[in-house]
mmCIF file of C-alpha atoms in Angstrom:
data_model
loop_
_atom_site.group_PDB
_atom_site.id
_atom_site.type_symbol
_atom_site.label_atom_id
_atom_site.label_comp_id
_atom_site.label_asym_id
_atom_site.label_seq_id
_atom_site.Cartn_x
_atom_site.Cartn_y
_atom_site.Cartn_z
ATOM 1 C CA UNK A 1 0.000 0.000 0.000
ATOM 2 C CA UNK A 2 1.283 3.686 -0.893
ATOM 3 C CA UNK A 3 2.600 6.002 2.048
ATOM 4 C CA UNK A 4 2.361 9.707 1.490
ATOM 5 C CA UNK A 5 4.265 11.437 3.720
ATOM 6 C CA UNK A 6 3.625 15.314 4.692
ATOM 7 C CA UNK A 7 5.602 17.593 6.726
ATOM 8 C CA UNK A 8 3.744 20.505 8.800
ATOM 9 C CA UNK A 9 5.679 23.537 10.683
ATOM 10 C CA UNK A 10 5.286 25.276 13.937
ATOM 11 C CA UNK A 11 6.876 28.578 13.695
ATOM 12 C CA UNK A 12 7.902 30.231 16.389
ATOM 13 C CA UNK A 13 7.974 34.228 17.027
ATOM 14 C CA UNK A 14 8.659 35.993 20.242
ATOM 15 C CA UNK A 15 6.936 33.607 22.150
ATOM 16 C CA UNK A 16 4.159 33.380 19.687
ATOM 17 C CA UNK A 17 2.687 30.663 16.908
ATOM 18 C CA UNK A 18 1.512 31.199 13.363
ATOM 19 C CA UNK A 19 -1.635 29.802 12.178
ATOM 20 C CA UNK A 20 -2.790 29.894 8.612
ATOM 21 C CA UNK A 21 -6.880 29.147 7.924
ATOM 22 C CA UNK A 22 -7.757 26.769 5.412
ATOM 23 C CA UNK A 23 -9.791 27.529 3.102
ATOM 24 C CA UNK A 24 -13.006 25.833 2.336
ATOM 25 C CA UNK A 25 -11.835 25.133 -1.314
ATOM 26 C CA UNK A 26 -8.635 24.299 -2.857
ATOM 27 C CA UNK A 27 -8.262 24.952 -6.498
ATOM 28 C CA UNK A 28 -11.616 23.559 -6.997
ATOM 29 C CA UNK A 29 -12.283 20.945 -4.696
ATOM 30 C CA UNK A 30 -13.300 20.615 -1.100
ATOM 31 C CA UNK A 31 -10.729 21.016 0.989
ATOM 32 C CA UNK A 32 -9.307 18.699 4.254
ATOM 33 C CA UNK A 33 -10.498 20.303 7.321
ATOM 34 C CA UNK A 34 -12.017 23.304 5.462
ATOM 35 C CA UNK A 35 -12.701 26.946 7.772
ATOM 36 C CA UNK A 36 -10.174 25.045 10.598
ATOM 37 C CA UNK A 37 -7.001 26.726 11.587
ATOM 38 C CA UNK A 38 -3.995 25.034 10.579
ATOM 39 C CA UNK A 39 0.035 25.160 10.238
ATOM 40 C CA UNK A 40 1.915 25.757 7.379
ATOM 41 C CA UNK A 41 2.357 22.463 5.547
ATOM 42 C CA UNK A 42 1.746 19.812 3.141
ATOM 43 C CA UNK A 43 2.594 17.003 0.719
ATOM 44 C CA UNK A 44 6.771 16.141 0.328
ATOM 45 C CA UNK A 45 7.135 15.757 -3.150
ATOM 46 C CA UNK A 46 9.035 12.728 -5.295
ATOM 47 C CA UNK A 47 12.612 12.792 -4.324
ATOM 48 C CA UNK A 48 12.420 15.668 -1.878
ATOM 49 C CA UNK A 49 13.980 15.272 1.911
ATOM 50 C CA UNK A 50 11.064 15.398 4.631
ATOM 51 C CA UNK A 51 13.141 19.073 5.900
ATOM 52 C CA UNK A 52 13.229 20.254 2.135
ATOM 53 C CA UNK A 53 9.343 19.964 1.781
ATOM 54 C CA UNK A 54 8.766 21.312 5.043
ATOM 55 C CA UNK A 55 10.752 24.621 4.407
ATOM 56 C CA UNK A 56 9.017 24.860 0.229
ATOM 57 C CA UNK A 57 5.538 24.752 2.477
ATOM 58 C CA UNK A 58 6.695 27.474 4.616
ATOM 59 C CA UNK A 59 7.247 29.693 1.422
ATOM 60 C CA UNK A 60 4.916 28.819 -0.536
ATOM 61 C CA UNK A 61 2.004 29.072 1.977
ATOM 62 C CA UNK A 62 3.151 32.065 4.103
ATOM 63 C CA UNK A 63 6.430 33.154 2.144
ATOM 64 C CA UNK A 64 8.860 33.077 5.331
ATOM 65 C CA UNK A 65 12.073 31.704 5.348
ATOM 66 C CA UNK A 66 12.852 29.255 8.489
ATOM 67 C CA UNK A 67 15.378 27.256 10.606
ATOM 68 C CA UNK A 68 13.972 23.498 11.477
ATOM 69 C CA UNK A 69 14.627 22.345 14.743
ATOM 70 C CA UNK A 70 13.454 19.040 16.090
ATOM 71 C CA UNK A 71 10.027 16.884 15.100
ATOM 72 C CA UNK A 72 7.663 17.779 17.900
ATOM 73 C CA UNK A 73 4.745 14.948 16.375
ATOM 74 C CA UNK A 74 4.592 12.183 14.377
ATOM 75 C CA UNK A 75 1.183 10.525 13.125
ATOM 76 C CA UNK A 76 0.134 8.149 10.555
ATOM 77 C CA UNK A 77 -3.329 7.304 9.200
ATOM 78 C CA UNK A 78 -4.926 5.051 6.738
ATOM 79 C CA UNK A 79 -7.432 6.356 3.743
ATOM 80 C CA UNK A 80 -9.533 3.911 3.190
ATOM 81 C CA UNK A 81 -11.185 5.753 0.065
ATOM 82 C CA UNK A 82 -7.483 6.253 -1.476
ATOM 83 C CA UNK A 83 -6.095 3.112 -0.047
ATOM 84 C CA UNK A 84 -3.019 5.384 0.817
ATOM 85 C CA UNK A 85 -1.364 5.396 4.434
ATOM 86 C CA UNK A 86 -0.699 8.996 5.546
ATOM 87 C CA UNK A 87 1.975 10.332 7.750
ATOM 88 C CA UNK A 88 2.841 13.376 9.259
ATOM 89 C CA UNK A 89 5.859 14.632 10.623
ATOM 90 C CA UNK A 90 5.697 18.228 12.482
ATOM 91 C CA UNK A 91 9.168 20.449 12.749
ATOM 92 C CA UNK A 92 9.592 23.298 15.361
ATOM 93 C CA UNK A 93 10.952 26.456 13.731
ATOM 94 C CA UNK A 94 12.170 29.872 13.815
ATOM 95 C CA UNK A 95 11.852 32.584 11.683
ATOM 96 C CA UNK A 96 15.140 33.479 9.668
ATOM 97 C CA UNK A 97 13.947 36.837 8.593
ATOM 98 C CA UNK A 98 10.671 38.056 9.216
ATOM 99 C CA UNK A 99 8.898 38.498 6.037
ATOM 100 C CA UNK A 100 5.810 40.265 4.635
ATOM 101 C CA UNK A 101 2.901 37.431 5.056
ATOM 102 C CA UNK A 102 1.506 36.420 1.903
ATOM 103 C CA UNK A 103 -0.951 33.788 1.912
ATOM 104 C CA UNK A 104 -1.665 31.674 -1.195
ATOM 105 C CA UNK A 105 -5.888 32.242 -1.617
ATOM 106 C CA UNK A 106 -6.581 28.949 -2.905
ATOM 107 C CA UNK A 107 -5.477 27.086 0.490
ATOM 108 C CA UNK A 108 -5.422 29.665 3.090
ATOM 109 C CA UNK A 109 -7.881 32.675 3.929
ATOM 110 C CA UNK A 110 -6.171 34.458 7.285
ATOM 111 C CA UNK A 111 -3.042 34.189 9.530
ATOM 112 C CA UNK A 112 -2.518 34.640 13.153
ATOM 113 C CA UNK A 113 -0.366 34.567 15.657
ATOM 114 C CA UNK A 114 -1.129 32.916 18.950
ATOM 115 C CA UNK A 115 0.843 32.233 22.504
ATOM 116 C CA UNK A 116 -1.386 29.565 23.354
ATOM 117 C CA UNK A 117 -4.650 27.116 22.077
ATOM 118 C CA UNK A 118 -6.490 29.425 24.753
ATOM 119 C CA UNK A 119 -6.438 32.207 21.927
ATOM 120 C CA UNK A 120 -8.221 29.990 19.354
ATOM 121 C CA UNK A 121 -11.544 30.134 21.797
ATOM 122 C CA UNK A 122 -14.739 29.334 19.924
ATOM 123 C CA UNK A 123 -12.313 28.472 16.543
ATOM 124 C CA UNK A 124 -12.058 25.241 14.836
ATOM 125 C CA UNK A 125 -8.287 23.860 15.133
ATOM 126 C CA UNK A 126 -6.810 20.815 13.342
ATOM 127 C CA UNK A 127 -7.245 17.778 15.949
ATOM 128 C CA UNK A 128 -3.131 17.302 15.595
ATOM 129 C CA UNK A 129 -2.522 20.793 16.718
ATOM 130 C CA UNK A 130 -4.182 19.816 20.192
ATOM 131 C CA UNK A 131 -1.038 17.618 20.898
ATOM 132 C CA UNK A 132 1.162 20.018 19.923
ATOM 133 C CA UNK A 133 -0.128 22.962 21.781
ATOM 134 C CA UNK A 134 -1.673 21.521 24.852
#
């Protein structure tokens, strides 16, 4: 069976988190998760390091430029309706330079920066996120 692996990021800023919202269609089709607030992220392409893909994601999605640190979370899943076994791996970063945000429309609607989960009150989060920031 096929494993698709995708990288997410937790950026880190003066004490504070950035978190992109999905939107609730990407390039034409419903999106994962759609209106939840998410990381920057997504699929590692053919013959691209797990770190590579991570930091591409990062600049395509919210155009910063980071430093990876360690994997803070690991999951795997299996799609039954693709028959494909999905796994994530989540790097902490920091900021190199900070950047002008500029968010891709297609995938992502708003940014924010948070300190804790506490700040998302009454928002819908990606269940992963929960291990990360609780």
């Amino acid at each position: 069976m096929p494993v698709k692996l995708i990288t997410h990021v937790l950026i880190e800023k003066d004490g504070g988190y950035l978190l992109i919202k999905r939107s609730e269609v990407k390039r034409g089709l419903p999106n994962m998760y759609p209106e939840y607030w998410d990381i920057p992220g997504g699929g590692v392409e053919e013959n691209e390091l797990p770190r590579d893909g991570a930091m591409r994601e990062v600049m395509e999605e919210v155009n910063q430029k980071v430093q990876l640190s360690l994997i803070l979370h690991e999951d795997s899943c299996y799609d039954k309706a693709k028959g494909v076994v999905f796994t994530r791996l989540v790097y902490q970063a920091e900021l190199l330079e900070h950047r002008k945000i500029q968010l891709d429309a297609e995938e992502h609607t708003a940014f924010r920066w948070i300190r804790t989960l506490s700040d998302m009150k009454g928002e819908k989060v990606v269940p992963y996120l929960k291990d990360i920031l609780e």
